[in-house]
Coordinates of C-alpha atoms and ligand atoms in Angstrom, one line a residue:
M1 CA -5.7 5.0 20.1
F2 CA -4.3 1.8 21.1
C3 CA -4.5 -1.3 18.8
Y4 CA -2.3 -4.5 19.0
Q5 CA -4.7 -6.9 17.5
C6 CA -2.5 -7.9 14.4
Q7 CA 0.9 -9.2 13.7
E8 CA 2.1 -5.9 12.2
T9 CA 1.3 -3.7 15.2
A10 CA 3.9 -1.0 15.6
N11 CA 7.2 -2.2 17.3
C12 CA 5.5 -5.6 18.0
S13 CA 3.7 -3.8 20.9
G14 CA 0.8 -1.5 19.8
C15 CA -0.1 1.2 17.3
T16 CA -0.7 4.4 19.3
V17 CA -0.2 7.3 16.8
S18 CA -1.9 5.6 13.7
G19 CA -2.3 2.1 12.4
V20 CA 0.4 0.4 10.3
C21 CA -2.4 -0.8 8.4
G22 CA -3.4 2.7 7.8
K23 CA -6.3 3.0 10.3
K24 CA -6.5 6.6 11.6
P25 CA -6.6 7.3 15.6
D26 CA -10.3 8.5 15.2
T27 CA -11.5 5.4 13.5
A28 CA -9.6 3.2 15.9
N29 CA -11.2 4.9 18.7
M30 CA -14.8 4.4 17.2
Q31 CA -14.0 0.7 16.6
D32 CA -13.0 0.5 20.5
L33 CA -16.7 2.1 21.2
L34 CA -18.3 -0.2 18.8
V35 CA -16.6 -3.4 20.4
Y36 CA -17.7 -2.0 23.7
V37 CA -21.4 -1.3 22.7
T38 CA -21.5 -4.9 21.1
K39 CA -20.5 -6.2 24.2
G40 CA -23.0 -4.1 26.0
I41 CA -25.9 -5.4 23.7
S42 CA -24.6 -8.9 24.2
A43 CA -25.1 -8.9 27.8
V44 CA -28.6 -7.9 27.3
T45 CA -29.4 -10.7 24.9
T46 CA -27.6 -13.0 27.2
Q47 CA -30.1 -12.1 29.9
I48 CA -32.9 -12.3 27.6
R49 CA -32.1 -16.0 26.9
A50 CA -31.4 -16.5 30.4
E51 CA -35.2 -15.5 31.1
G52 CA -36.3 -17.9 28.6
K53 CA -37.1 -15.7 25.6
Q54 CA -35.6 -15.9 22.1
I55 CA -33.4 -13.5 20.1
D56 CA -34.1 -12.7 16.7
K57 CA -31.5 -13.8 14.1
S58 CA -31.3 -10.3 12.8
I59 CA -29.9 -9.3 16.1
N60 CA -27.3 -12.1 15.9
H61 CA -26.4 -10.8 12.4
L62 CA -25.8 -7.2 13.6
I63 CA -23.4 -8.4 16.5
T64 CA -21.4 -10.5 14.2
L65 CA -21.2 -7.8 11.5
N66 CA -20.2 -5.3 14.1
L67 CA -17.1 -7.5 15.3
F68 CA -16.2 -8.2 11.4
T69 CA -16.3 -4.6 10.7
T70 CA -13.5 -4.1 13.2
I71 CA -11.2 -6.9 11.9
T72 CA -7.8 -5.7 10.7
N73 CA -7.9 -4.1 7.2
A74 CA -11.6 -4.6 6.9
N75 CA -13.2 -1.0 7.3
F76 CA -11.4 2.1 7.6
D77 CA -14.6 4.3 7.2
K78 CA -15.3 6.1 10.5
N79 CA -18.9 7.2 9.5
V80 CA -19.7 3.5 9.0
I81 CA -18.5 2.6 12.4
V82 CA -20.4 5.5 14.1
E83 CA -23.6 4.5 12.3
R84 CA -23.1 1.0 13.5
I85 CA -22.8 2.3 17.1
K86 CA -25.9 4.3 16.5
T87 CA -27.8 1.4 15.3
T88 CA -26.5 -0.8 18.0
L89 CA -27.6 1.5 20.8
K90 CA -31.0 1.9 19.3
V91 CA -31.6 -1.8 18.8
K92 CA -30.3 -2.3 22.5
E93 CA -32.7 0.2 23.9
N94 CA -35.5 -1.8 22.5
L95 CA -34.2 -4.9 23.8
L96 CA -33.7 -3.7 27.2
K97 CA -37.6 -3.4 27.4
E98 CA -37.7 -7.2 27.0
V99 CA -35.4 -7.7 30.2
S100 CA -37.3 -8.5 33.5
D101 CA -34.3 -8.3 35.7
K102 CA -31.8 -5.8 34.9
S103 CA -29.8 -5.9 38.3
A104 CA -27.0 -8.0 36.9
L105 CA -26.6 -6.0 33.7
P106 CA -23.0 -4.4 33.3
S107 CA -22.8 -0.7 32.7
A108 CA -21.9 -1.3 29.1
S109 CA -25.5 -2.5 28.6
L110 CA -27.0 0.6 30.1
W111 CA -24.8 3.2 28.6
N112 CA -26.2 5.4 26.1
G113 CA -25.3 8.7 24.4
N114 CA -25.3 10.6 21.3
E115 CA -22.8 11.1 18.4
S116 CA -21.1 14.2 20.3
E117 CA -20.5 12.0 23.3
F118 CA -18.9 9.0 21.4
A119 CA -15.2 10.3 21.3
A120 CA -15.1 10.9 25.1
K121 CA -16.8 7.7 26.0
A122 CA -14.3 5.7 23.3
A123 CA -11.4 7.3 25.4
T124 CA -12.4 5.2 28.4
V125 CA -13.3 1.7 26.9
G126 CA -10.4 0.8 24.8
V127 CA -7.9 -2.1 25.5
L128 CA -5.9 -0.4 28.2
A129 CA -9.1 0.1 30.2
T130 CA -8.4 -3.2 31.6
E131 CA -5.5 -2.6 33.9
N132 CA -4.3 -6.1 34.9
E133 CA -2.2 -7.3 31.8
D134 CA -2.9 -11.0 32.0
I135 CA -6.8 -10.1 32.1
R136 CA -6.4 -7.7 29.4
S137 CA -4.3 -10.3 27.5
L138 CA -7.1 -12.9 27.8
R139 CA -9.8 -10.6 27.2
E140 CA -8.4 -9.4 23.9
L141 CA -7.2 -12.9 22.9
I142 CA -10.9 -14.1 23.1
T143 CA -12.3 -10.8 21.6
Y144 CA -9.9 -11.3 18.7
G145 CA -11.1 -15.1 18.3
L146 CA -14.7 -14.0 18.6
K147 CA -13.9 -11.3 15.6
G148 CA -12.6 -14.2 13.5
L149 CA -15.6 -16.3 14.5
S150 CA -18.0 -13.5 13.6
A151 CA -16.4 -13.2 10.1
Y152 CA -16.9 -17.1 9.5
S153 CA -20.5 -16.8 10.7
K154 CA -21.2 -14.0 8.5
H155 CA -20.0 -15.9 5.3
A156 CA -22.3 -18.8 6.5
N157 CA -25.3 -16.6 7.2
V158 CA -25.2 -15.1 3.7
L159 CA -25.5 -18.6 2.5
M160 CA -28.7 -19.0 4.9
E161 CA -27.0 -21.2 7.3
D162 CA -27.3 -20.1 11.0
N163 CA -26.3 -21.6 14.3
E164 CA -28.4 -20.4 17.3
E165 CA -26.2 -22.0 19.7
L166 CA -23.0 -20.6 18.4
D167 CA -24.4 -17.1 18.3
A168 CA -25.7 -17.5 22.1
F169 CA -22.2 -18.6 22.9
L170 CA -20.7 -15.6 21.0
Q171 CA -22.7 -13.1 22.9
R172 CA -22.3 -14.9 26.3
A173 CA -18.6 -14.8 25.8
L174 CA -18.6 -11.1 24.9
S175 CA -20.7 -10.3 27.9
M176 CA -18.4 -12.3 30.2
L177 CA -15.6 -10.0 28.9
L178 CA -17.2 -7.3 30.8
D179 CA -17.2 -9.1 34.1
D180 CA -14.6 -8.0 36.3
T181 CA -15.1 -11.2 38.8
L182 CA -13.7 -13.5 36.4
S183 CA -10.4 -14.8 37.1
V184 CA -7.5 -15.7 34.8
D185 CA -8.4 -19.3 35.1
D186 CA -12.0 -18.5 34.2
L187 CA -10.8 -16.7 31.3
V188 CA -8.4 -19.4 30.1
A189 CA -11.4 -21.9 30.1
L190 CA -13.4 -19.2 28.1
T191 CA -10.6 -19.1 25.6
L192 CA -10.8 -22.9 25.1
E193 CA -14.5 -22.7 24.7
T194 CA -14.0 -20.1 21.9
G195 CA -11.9 -22.7 20.2
K196 CA -14.6 -25.2 20.5
F197 CA -17.0 -22.9 18.8
G198 CA -14.3 -21.9 16.3
V199 CA -14.5 -25.4 15.1
D200 CA -18.3 -25.3 15.0
G201 CA -18.1 -22.0 13.2
M202 CA -15.7 -23.2 10.6
A203 CA -17.8 -26.6 10.3
M204 CA -21.0 -24.4 9.7
L205 CA -19.2 -22.3 6.8
D206 CA -17.7 -25.5 5.5
K207 CA -21.4 -27.0 5.3
A208 CA -22.7 -23.6 3.7
N209 CA -20.0 -23.5 1.2
T210 CA -20.2 -27.0 0.1
S211 CA -24.0 -27.2 0.1
A212 CA -24.2 -24.2 -2.0
Y213 CA -21.2 -24.7 -4.4
G214 CA -20.1 -28.4 -4.3
N215 CA -17.1 -29.9 -2.8
P216 CA -13.7 -28.4 -3.8
E217 CA -11.9 -30.4 -6.2
I218 CA -8.3 -30.6 -7.8
T219 CA -8.1 -27.7 -10.0
K220 CA -5.7 -26.0 -12.3
V221 CA -6.3 -22.3 -12.0
N222 CA -4.9 -20.1 -14.8
I223 CA -2.7 -17.1 -13.6
G224 CA -2.4 -15.3 -16.9
V225 CA -5.0 -12.9 -18.5
R226 CA -7.3 -12.5 -21.5
S227 CA -7.9 -9.5 -23.6
N228 CA -11.2 -8.3 -22.2
P229 CA -12.1 -5.6 -19.8
A230 CA -12.3 -7.3 -16.3
I231 CA -13.4 -7.2 -12.6
L232 CA -11.0 -8.4 -9.9
V233 CA -12.8 -9.8 -6.7
S234 CA -10.8 -10.0 -3.3
G235 CA -11.9 -11.0 0.1
H236 CA -13.6 -14.2 1.3
D237 CA -17.4 -13.8 0.6
L238 CA -18.3 -16.4 -2.1
R239 CA -22.1 -15.4 -2.2
D240 CA -20.8 -12.1 -3.3
L241 CA -18.8 -13.7 -6.1
E242 CA -21.7 -15.7 -7.3
M243 CA -23.8 -12.7 -7.6
L244 CA -21.2 -10.9 -9.7
L245 CA -20.6 -13.9 -12.0
E246 CA -24.3 -14.1 -12.6
Q247 CA -24.6 -10.3 -13.5
T248 CA -21.4 -10.3 -15.6
K249 CA -22.6 -13.3 -17.9
D250 CA -22.7 -12.1 -21.5
T251 CA -21.4 -8.7 -20.6
G252 CA -18.0 -9.2 -22.4
V253 CA -16.5 -8.5 -18.7
D254 CA -14.3 -11.2 -17.4
V255 CA -13.9 -12.0 -13.8
Y256 CA -10.6 -12.7 -11.8
T257 CA -9.9 -13.6 -8.2
H258 CA -7.1 -11.9 -6.0
S259 CA -5.8 -13.1 -3.0
E260 CA -8.1 -15.0 -0.5
M261 CA -10.8 -15.5 -3.6
L262 CA -8.3 -17.7 -5.3
P263 CA -10.0 -21.1 -3.9
A264 CA -13.5 -20.0 -5.5
H265 CA -11.9 -21.7 -8.5
Y266 CA -12.0 -25.1 -6.7
Y267 CA -15.7 -25.1 -6.5
P268 CA -17.8 -27.0 -9.3
T269 CA -20.3 -24.2 -9.3
F270 CA -18.0 -21.5 -10.3
K271 CA -16.5 -23.5 -13.1
K272 CA -19.6 -23.2 -15.2
Y273 CA -18.8 -19.7 -15.7
S274 CA -16.8 -19.3 -18.8
H275 CA -16.0 -15.6 -18.2
F276 CA -14.3 -16.5 -14.6
V277 CA -10.8 -16.6 -16.1
G278 CA -8.3 -17.2 -13.4
N279 CA -6.3 -15.7 -10.4
Y280 CA -4.4 -12.4 -10.9
G281 CA -1.5 -11.6 -8.6
N282 CA -0.7 -12.7 -5.0
A283 CA -1.7 -12.2 -1.3
W284 CA -3.6 -8.9 -0.2
W285 CA -0.5 -6.8 0.6
K286 CA 0.6 -6.7 -3.0
Q287 CA -2.4 -5.0 -4.0
K288 CA -1.0 -1.6 -4.7
E289 CA 0.9 -2.8 -7.6
E290 CA -1.3 -5.6 -8.8
F291 CA -4.6 -3.4 -8.6
E292 CA -2.8 -0.6 -10.7
S293 CA -1.7 -3.1 -13.4
F294 CA -5.0 -5.0 -13.5
N295 CA -6.6 -1.9 -14.9
G296 CA -10.2 -3.1 -14.3
A297 CA -12.7 -2.7 -11.7
I298 CA -12.1 -4.1 -8.2
L299 CA -14.5 -5.5 -5.8
M300 CA -13.5 -6.0 -2.0
T301 CA -15.9 -8.2 -0.3
T302 CA -14.1 -8.2 2.9
N303 CA -10.6 -7.6 4.3
C304 CA -7.7 -7.3 3.4
I305 CA -7.9 -3.6 2.2
V306 CA -4.6 -1.6 1.7
P307 CA -5.3 2.2 1.7
P308 CA -5.8 2.4 -2.2
K309 CA -3.7 4.9 -4.3
D310 CA -5.6 7.5 -6.2
S311 CA -4.7 5.8 -9.6
Y312 CA -7.2 2.9 -8.9
K313 CA -9.4 4.3 -6.1
G314 CA -12.1 5.4 -8.6
R315 CA -12.5 1.9 -10.0
M316 CA -12.5 0.1 -6.6
F317 CA -15.6 -0.8 -4.8
T318 CA -16.4 -2.4 -1.3
T319 CA -19.3 -4.4 0.0
G320 CA -20.5 -6.3 3.0
A321 CA -18.1 -5.5 6.2
A322 CA -15.5 -3.8 3.9
G323 CA -15.3 -0.1 3.6
Y324 CA -13.0 2.7 2.8
P325 CA -13.6 6.4 2.9
G326 CA -14.3 7.8 -0.6
V327 CA -14.4 4.3 -2.2
K328 CA -18.2 3.5 -3.3
H329 CA -19.9 0.8 -1.1
I330 CA -22.3 -1.5 -2.5
G331 CA -25.2 -2.5 -0.2
G332 CA -27.3 -5.4 0.3
E333 CA -28.6 -7.2 3.3
I334 CA -28.5 -11.1 3.9
G335 CA -30.9 -12.7 1.3
E336 CA -30.9 -9.7 -1.0
I337 CA -29.3 -9.8 -4.7
K338 CA -26.7 -6.8 -4.6
D339 CA -26.8 -4.7 -7.5
F340 CA -23.3 -4.8 -9.2
S341 CA -24.3 -2.8 -12.3
E342 CA -22.2 0.2 -11.5
I343 CA -19.0 -2.0 -11.1
I344 CA -19.9 -3.6 -14.5
E345 CA -20.1 -0.3 -16.1
V346 CA -17.0 1.0 -14.8
A347 CA -15.2 -2.3 -15.9
K348 CA -16.5 -2.1 -19.5
K349 CA -14.6 1.4 -19.7
C350 CA -11.3 -0.1 -18.4
K351 CA -8.5 -1.5 -20.4
P352 CA -7.8 -5.3 -20.1
P353 CA -5.5 -6.3 -17.4
V354 CA -1.8 -6.3 -18.0
E355 CA -0.2 -9.8 -17.8
I356 CA 2.1 -10.2 -15.0
E357 CA 2.8 -13.9 -15.0
R358 CA 1.5 -16.9 -16.9
G359 CA 0.8 -20.5 -16.1
E360 CA -1.3 -22.4 -13.5
I361 CA -1.5 -23.2 -9.8
V362 CA -3.1 -26.2 -8.5
G363 CA -5.3 -26.3 -5.7
G364 CA -8.8 -27.7 -4.2
F365 CA -7.4 -30.0 -1.6
A366 CA -10.2 -29.5 0.9
H367 CA -11.3 -32.6 3.0
N368 CA -13.7 -34.5 0.6
Q369 CA -11.0 -34.2 -2.2
V370 CA -8.1 -35.4 0.1
L371 CA -10.1 -38.2 1.7
S372 CA -10.9 -39.4 -1.7
L373 CA -7.1 -39.8 -2.1
A374 CA -6.7 -41.1 1.3
D375 CA -5.7 -44.7 0.1
K376 CA -2.7 -43.2 -1.9
I377 CA -1.8 -40.9 0.9
V378 CA -1.8 -43.5 3.4
E379 CA 0.3 -46.0 1.3
A380 CA 2.8 -43.2 0.5
V381 CA 3.0 -42.6 4.4
Q382 CA 3.3 -46.4 5.1
N383 CA 6.0 -47.1 2.6
G384 CA 8.0 -44.0 3.7
D385 CA 7.7 -41.8 0.6
I386 CA 6.0 -39.3 2.5
K387 CA 7.7 -38.7 5.9
K388 CA 6.1 -35.7 7.2
F389 CA 3.2 -33.2 6.6
I390 CA 3.7 -29.6 7.6
V391 CA 0.8 -27.5 8.2
M392 CA 1.6 -24.0 6.9
A393 CA -1.9 -22.3 6.9
G394 CA -2.6 -18.9 7.9
C395 CA -1.9 -15.3 6.7
D396 CA 0.6 -13.7 4.4
G397 CA 1.6 -9.9 5.4
R398 CA 4.0 -7.2 4.2
A399 CA 6.9 -8.0 6.7
K400 CA 10.1 -8.9 5.1
S401 CA 10.6 -11.7 7.8
R402 CA 7.9 -13.7 6.2
N403 CA 10.4 -14.6 3.4
Y404 CA 11.2 -17.2 6.1
Y405 CA 8.2 -19.3 4.7
T406 CA 9.5 -19.2 1.3
E407 CA 12.7 -20.2 2.3
F408 CA 11.4 -22.9 4.7
A409 CA 9.2 -24.3 2.0
K410 CA 12.2 -24.5 -0.3
A411 CA 14.6 -26.0 2.4
L412 CA 12.1 -28.7 3.4
P413 CA 13.0 -32.4 2.7
K414 CA 11.6 -33.8 -0.5
D415 CA 9.6 -36.3 1.4
T416 CA 7.4 -33.7 3.1
V417 CA 4.0 -32.4 2.0
I418 CA 2.8 -28.9 3.0
L419 CA -0.9 -28.6 4.0
T420 CA -2.0 -25.1 3.4
A421 CA -5.0 -22.6 3.8
G422 CA -5.5 -19.1 3.8
C423 CA -3.4 -16.4 2.0
A424 CA -0.2 -17.8 3.5
K425 CA 0.0 -20.1 0.5
Y426 CA 1.5 -17.3 -1.7
K427 CA 4.7 -17.5 -0.2
Y428 CA 5.3 -20.9 -1.8
N429 CA 2.4 -22.0 -4.0
K430 CA 4.4 -20.9 -7.2
L431 CA 7.6 -22.6 -6.2
N432 CA 6.9 -25.8 -8.3
L433 CA 7.7 -28.0 -5.6
G434 CA 7.0 -31.1 -7.3
D435 CA 4.9 -34.2 -6.2
I436 CA 5.2 -37.5 -4.3
N437 CA 3.8 -40.4 -6.3
G438 CA 1.3 -37.9 -8.2
I439 CA 0.4 -36.2 -4.7
P440 CA 1.5 -32.4 -5.2
R441 CA 4.0 -31.4 -2.3
V442 CA 1.7 -28.2 -1.5
L443 CA -2.0 -29.1 -0.8
D444 CA -4.1 -26.2 -1.0
A445 CA -7.4 -26.7 1.0
G446 CA -8.7 -23.0 0.3
Q447 CA -9.3 -19.9 2.5
C448 CA -8.1 -19.4 6.0
N449 CA -11.4 -20.9 7.2
D450 CA -10.8 -24.0 5.1
S451 CA -8.1 -24.8 7.9
Y452 CA -11.2 -26.7 9.1
S453 CA -10.4 -29.2 6.2
L454 CA -6.8 -29.7 7.4
A455 CA -8.2 -30.5 10.9
V456 CA -10.8 -33.1 9.2
I457 CA -7.9 -34.5 7.4
A458 CA -5.8 -34.9 10.6
L459 CA -8.6 -36.6 12.4
K460 CA -9.3 -38.9 9.7
L461 CA -5.5 -39.9 9.3
K462 CA -5.5 -40.4 13.1
E463 CA -8.3 -42.8 12.8
V464 CA -6.8 -44.7 9.7
F465 CA -3.4 -45.0 11.6
G466 CA -5.2 -46.4 14.6
L467 CA -3.7 -43.6 16.8
D468 CA -4.9 -42.4 20.2
D469 CA -3.5 -38.9 20.2
I470 CA -3.6 -36.4 17.0
N471 CA -0.2 -35.4 18.0
E472 CA 1.2 -38.8 17.2
L473 CA 0.5 -38.2 13.5
P474 CA 3.7 -37.1 11.5
I475 CA 2.4 -33.6 11.2
I476 CA 4.4 -30.4 12.2
Y477 CA 2.4 -27.2 12.6
N478 CA 4.0 -23.9 11.4
I479 CA 1.5 -21.3 11.0
A480 CA 1.6 -17.8 9.8
W481 CA -0.8 -15.3 11.4
Y482 CA -1.6 -11.9 10.7
E483 CA -5.2 -10.9 11.6
Q484 CA -8.0 -12.1 13.8
K485 CA -9.3 -14.9 11.7
A486 CA -6.0 -16.7 12.2
V487 CA -6.6 -16.3 16.1
I488 CA -9.8 -18.3 15.8
V489 CA -8.1 -20.9 13.5
L490 CA -5.4 -21.3 16.5
L491 CA -7.9 -21.4 19.1
S492 CA -9.7 -24.0 17.3
L493 CA -6.5 -26.3 16.9
L494 CA -5.9 -25.9 20.6
Y495 CA -9.4 -27.0 21.3
L496 CA -8.8 -29.9 19.1
G497 CA -5.8 -30.8 21.2
V498 CA -3.0 -30.0 18.7
K499 CA 0.2 -29.3 20.5
N500 CA 3.6 -27.6 19.7
I501 CA 2.2 -25.1 17.0
H502 CA 4.9 -22.8 15.9
L503 CA 3.5 -19.3 15.4
G504 CA 5.2 -16.5 13.3
P505 CA 6.8 -14.6 12.0
T506 CA 6.3 -12.8 15.6
L507 CA 4.1 -14.1 18.5
P508 CA 1.0 -11.9 19.1
A509 CA 1.8 -8.6 21.2
F510 CA -1.3 -9.1 22.9
L511 CA -0.1 -12.2 24.8
S512 CA 1.3 -11.1 28.1
P513 CA 4.5 -13.1 29.5
N514 CA 2.1 -15.0 32.0
V515 CA -0.5 -15.7 29.5
L516 CA 2.0 -16.9 26.9
N517 CA 3.6 -19.2 29.6
V518 CA 0.1 -20.9 30.0
L519 CA 0.1 -21.4 26.2
V520 CA 3.7 -22.7 26.1
E521 CA 3.2 -24.9 29.3
N522 CA -0.2 -26.4 28.3
F523 CA 0.1 -26.3 24.5
G524 CA 3.8 -26.1 23.7
I525 CA 3.2 -23.1 21.5
S526 CA 6.4 -21.4 20.3
G527 CA 7.6 -19.1 17.9
I528 CA 9.9 -19.6 14.8
G529 CA 13.6 -19.5 14.5
S530 CA 16.0 -19.4 11.4
V531 CA 15.2 -21.6 8.5
E532 CA 18.3 -23.6 9.3
D533 CA 17.5 -24.1 12.8
D534 CA 13.9 -24.7 12.3
I535 CA 14.8 -27.6 9.7
K536 CA 17.2 -29.1 12.2
L537 CA 14.7 -28.8 14.9
F538 CA 11.7 -30.5 12.9
F539 CA 13.8 -33.2 10.9
N540 CA 17.0 -33.7 13.2
K541 CA 19.0 -32.7 10.1
Ligands
LIG1 FE1 -5.2 -13.2 4.5 FE2 -6.3 -11.2 4.9 FE3 -8.0 -15.0 5.2 FE4 -6.7 -13.2 6.6 S1 -6.5 -11.9 2.9 S2 -4.7 -12.0 6.1 O1 -8.1 -11.7 5.9 O2 -8.4 -14.0 6.6 O3 -6.0 -14.8 5.6
LIG2 FE1 -2.0 -1.6 14.1 FE2 -2.7 -3.9 13.3 FE3 -4.5 -2.5 15.0 FE4 -3.9 -1.7 12.3 S1 -5.0 -3.5 13.1 S2 -4.0 -0.4 14.1 S3 -1.6 -2.4 12.2 S4 -2.4 -3.4 15.5

């Protein structure tokens, strides 16, 4: 196996024996093959579109789900990956019949094989199959961006939002990653185009979420517990949460969020459920201890899964793109109502959660809410009460080096405001950093995809202050990344023209020295230093 798609990759270079995330080598290899056949089918759909014919939505959904399934910590179940390869090959064979001119199709579009041939094929199509390290670096940067984009698309698709232009791009981009004639410059251009569609994808999801559940609003979220048996929901899929809340009504079972599901509490629709109690625990990587003390049933709607302990594996469930061998998976296609009765029955037999903390956290500062406070914020900036905003969106993770973000938040001058989204927030959202004229110093927009809100807010401030360039705003970008959704967020920010982003705790292993140079020279991307040095750097203090 060779995988270097996430921040925790072994020795900051690549997992080769087994994944630091827990992914086994044979599963990793099957994921490589799944990505390969997904590129292959994408070249077929791209050709069909070029010949003036249409592609059914179900094919678009198959492609995005394939990529989503291979995101870090989403699906550890080799059998699921194998089944997806088989389905993709079958669907592709049918699509090939619709192609008039097959002459330009790459070999990945024409390859087929049965399961006994998968392992041998997988060994030839992984990341290292591209020899030139700069081409490999750009191909992987784009692939990871497309994986993140696929995840966001899927969340919008389950809420019946689709964007054919976005899917057509995603498939064209995947097919271009098979094209050996493309130069570094071509791939740099494709990287930026991926960022453009990253913005579109996040906008689509924002529209889907807010149309279905209302605009997030300032909300105090309880972090304590009640004495009923309960279900803990993690991941990012709001539609799954909605179905679960409906099905748990009047059952005596409470529902809590974990990690990236916390922002669900900010949506008006979810507030009407009196058994939707609060948020339990912290970011994804703390799940081993927190799932144990939670006592109840657990539903993982997406990544990030940590290989479960036996003590709670039996009360854990997955759905959607998520999967883990030996953990019960709840099926259900887009548009179908999933049947969560088994989880509810398990929960009823469980003890109530053990209280691990008490109190409240405040969030709900997505674009609509922040723009309704715009006058107050602009006034605070103009009279000097707010000197700087720090975008600290992104991911949390296990690495001790991530304590940097807690210490950095504590060390920030008191006239700064943190804008956050994603599970990165758990490094500082319980620090009680206070407020400036009633504006909290940590403004949480929501999940990682709600980084879109932060971009909307920045663009609005640029307009209000009459600036020509987004980079003239008093905003510093100090982003923490972990998996591939952070990659699409990064590419989206680059597309919007944001410069001088600091990325940590380490720079991606998949950036070759030359590709990193391109990002440094054109966008001023850099890593992080010590808290002390960075505070000096950002604030001249
Ligand atoms: Fe956190 Fe994991 Fe949100 Fe990432 S829960 S690192 O999936 O996308 O951020
Ligand atoms: Fe390693 Fe990350 Fe890949 Fe897992 S996802 S195998 S930790 S690089």
